[in-house]
PDB file of C-alpha atoms in Angstrom:
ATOM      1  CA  UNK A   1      34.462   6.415   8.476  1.00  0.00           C
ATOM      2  CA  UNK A   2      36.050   9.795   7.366  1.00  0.00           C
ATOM      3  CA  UNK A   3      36.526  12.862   9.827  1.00  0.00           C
ATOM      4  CA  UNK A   4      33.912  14.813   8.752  1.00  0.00           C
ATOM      5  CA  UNK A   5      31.714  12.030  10.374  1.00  0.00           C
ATOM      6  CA  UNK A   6      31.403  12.926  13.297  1.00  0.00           C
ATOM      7  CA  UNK A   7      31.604  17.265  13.245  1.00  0.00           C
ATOM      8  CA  UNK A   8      28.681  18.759  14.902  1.00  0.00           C
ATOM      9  CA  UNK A   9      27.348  19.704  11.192  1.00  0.00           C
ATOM     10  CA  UNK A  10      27.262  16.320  10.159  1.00  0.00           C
ATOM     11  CA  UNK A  11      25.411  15.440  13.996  1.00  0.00           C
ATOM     12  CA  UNK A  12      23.188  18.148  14.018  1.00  0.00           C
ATOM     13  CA  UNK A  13      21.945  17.119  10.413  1.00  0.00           C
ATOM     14  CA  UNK A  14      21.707  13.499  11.332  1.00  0.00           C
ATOM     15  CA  UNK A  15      19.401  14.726  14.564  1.00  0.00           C
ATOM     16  CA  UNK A  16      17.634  16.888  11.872  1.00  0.00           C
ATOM     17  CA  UNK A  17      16.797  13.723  10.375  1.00  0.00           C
ATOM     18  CA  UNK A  18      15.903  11.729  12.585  1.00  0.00           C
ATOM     19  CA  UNK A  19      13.445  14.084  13.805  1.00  0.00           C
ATOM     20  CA  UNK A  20      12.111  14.877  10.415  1.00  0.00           C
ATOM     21  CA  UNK A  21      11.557  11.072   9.755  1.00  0.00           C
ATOM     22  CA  UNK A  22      10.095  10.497  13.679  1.00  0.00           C
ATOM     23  CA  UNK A  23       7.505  13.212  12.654  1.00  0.00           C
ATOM     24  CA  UNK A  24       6.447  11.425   9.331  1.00  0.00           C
ATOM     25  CA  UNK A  25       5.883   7.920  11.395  1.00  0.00           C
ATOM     26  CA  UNK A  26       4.149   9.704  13.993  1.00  0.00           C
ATOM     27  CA  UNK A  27       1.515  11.369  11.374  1.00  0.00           C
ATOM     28  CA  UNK A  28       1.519   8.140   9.460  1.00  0.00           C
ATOM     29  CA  UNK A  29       0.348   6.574  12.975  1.00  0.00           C
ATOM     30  CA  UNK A  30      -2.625   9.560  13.133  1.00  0.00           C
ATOM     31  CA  UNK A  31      -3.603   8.830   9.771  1.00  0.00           C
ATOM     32  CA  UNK A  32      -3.920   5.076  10.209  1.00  0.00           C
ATOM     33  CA  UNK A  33      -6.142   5.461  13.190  1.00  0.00           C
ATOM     34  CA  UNK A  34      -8.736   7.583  11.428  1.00  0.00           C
ATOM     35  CA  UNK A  35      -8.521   5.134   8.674  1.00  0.00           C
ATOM     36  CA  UNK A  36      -9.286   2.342  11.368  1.00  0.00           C
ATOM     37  CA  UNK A  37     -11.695   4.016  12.782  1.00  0.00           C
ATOM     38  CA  UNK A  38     -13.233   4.628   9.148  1.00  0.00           C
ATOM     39  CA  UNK A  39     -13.109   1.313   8.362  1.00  0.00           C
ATOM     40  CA  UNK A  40     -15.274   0.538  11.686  1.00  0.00           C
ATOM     41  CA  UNK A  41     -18.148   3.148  10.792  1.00  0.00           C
ATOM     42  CA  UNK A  42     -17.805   1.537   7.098  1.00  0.00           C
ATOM     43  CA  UNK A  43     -18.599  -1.731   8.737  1.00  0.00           C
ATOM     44  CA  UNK A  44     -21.081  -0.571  11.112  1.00  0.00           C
ATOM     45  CA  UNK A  45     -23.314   0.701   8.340  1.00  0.00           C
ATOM     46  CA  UNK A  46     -22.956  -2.189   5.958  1.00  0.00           C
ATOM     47  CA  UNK A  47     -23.587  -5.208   8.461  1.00  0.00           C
ATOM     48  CA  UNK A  48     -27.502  -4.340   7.948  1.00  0.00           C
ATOM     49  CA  UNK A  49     -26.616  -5.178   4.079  1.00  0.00           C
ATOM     50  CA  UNK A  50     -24.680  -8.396   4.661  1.00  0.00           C
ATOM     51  CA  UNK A  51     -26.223 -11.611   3.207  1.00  0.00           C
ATOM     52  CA  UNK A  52     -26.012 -14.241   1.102  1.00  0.00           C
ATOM     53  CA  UNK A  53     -27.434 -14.836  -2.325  1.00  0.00           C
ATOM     54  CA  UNK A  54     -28.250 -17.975  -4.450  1.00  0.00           C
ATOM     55  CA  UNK A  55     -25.404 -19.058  -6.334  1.00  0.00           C
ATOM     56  CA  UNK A  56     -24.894 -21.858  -8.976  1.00  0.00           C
ATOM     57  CA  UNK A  57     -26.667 -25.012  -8.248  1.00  0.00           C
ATOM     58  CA  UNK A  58     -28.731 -23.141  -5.466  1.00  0.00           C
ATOM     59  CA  UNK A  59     -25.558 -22.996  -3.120  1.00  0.00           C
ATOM     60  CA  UNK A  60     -25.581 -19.906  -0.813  1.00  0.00           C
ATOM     61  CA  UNK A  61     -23.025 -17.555  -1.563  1.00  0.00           C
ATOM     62  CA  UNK A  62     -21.478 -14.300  -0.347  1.00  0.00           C
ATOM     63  CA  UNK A  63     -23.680 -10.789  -1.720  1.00  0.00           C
ATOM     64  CA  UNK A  64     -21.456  -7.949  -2.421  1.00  0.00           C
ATOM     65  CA  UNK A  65     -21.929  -6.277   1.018  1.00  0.00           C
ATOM     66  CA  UNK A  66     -21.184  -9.834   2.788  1.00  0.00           C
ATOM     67  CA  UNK A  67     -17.615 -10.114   0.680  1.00  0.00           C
ATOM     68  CA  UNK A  68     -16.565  -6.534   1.675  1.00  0.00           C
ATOM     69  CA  UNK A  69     -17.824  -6.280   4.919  1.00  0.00           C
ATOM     70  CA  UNK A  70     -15.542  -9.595   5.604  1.00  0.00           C
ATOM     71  CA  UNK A  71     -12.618  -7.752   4.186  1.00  0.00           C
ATOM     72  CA  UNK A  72     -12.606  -5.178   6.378  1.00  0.00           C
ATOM     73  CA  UNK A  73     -13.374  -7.134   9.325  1.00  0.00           C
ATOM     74  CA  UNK A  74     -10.317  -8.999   8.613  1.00  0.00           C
ATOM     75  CA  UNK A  75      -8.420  -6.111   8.442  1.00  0.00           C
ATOM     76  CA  UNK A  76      -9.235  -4.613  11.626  1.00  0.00           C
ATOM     77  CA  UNK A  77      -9.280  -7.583  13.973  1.00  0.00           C
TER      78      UNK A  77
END
């Protein structure tokens, strides 16, 4: 550590900082909520879509709306 560590410049600019970087969490915290929430009203609206299909052999498998409406369920639980 050098003396110009700890001047009130050098303080001032690391509070600067901090704050700066404390702001960009907190908006990154807004924006992940509306994404969340997004996500929900996604899921909401492609539930009634969600079913299964006939896949090789006859087997049941996942449609397109079942797959991605799983993803996001597992993303937001």
């Amino acid at each position: 550590m050098n003396t110009n560590d700890l001047t009130e410049d050098r303080v001032e600019t690391l509070h600067s900082l901090l704050d700066d970087a404390a702001l960009k969490v907190g908006q990154q915290r807004i924006r992940i909520k509306k994404l969340e929430a997004l996500l929900v009203a996604c899921a909401e609206f492609i539930e009634p879509y969600s079913d299964v299909s006939d896949g090789a052999y006859g087997i049941p498998v996942p449609n397109a709306a079942m797959s991605l409406l799983s993803e996001i369920k597992e993303e937001i639980t």
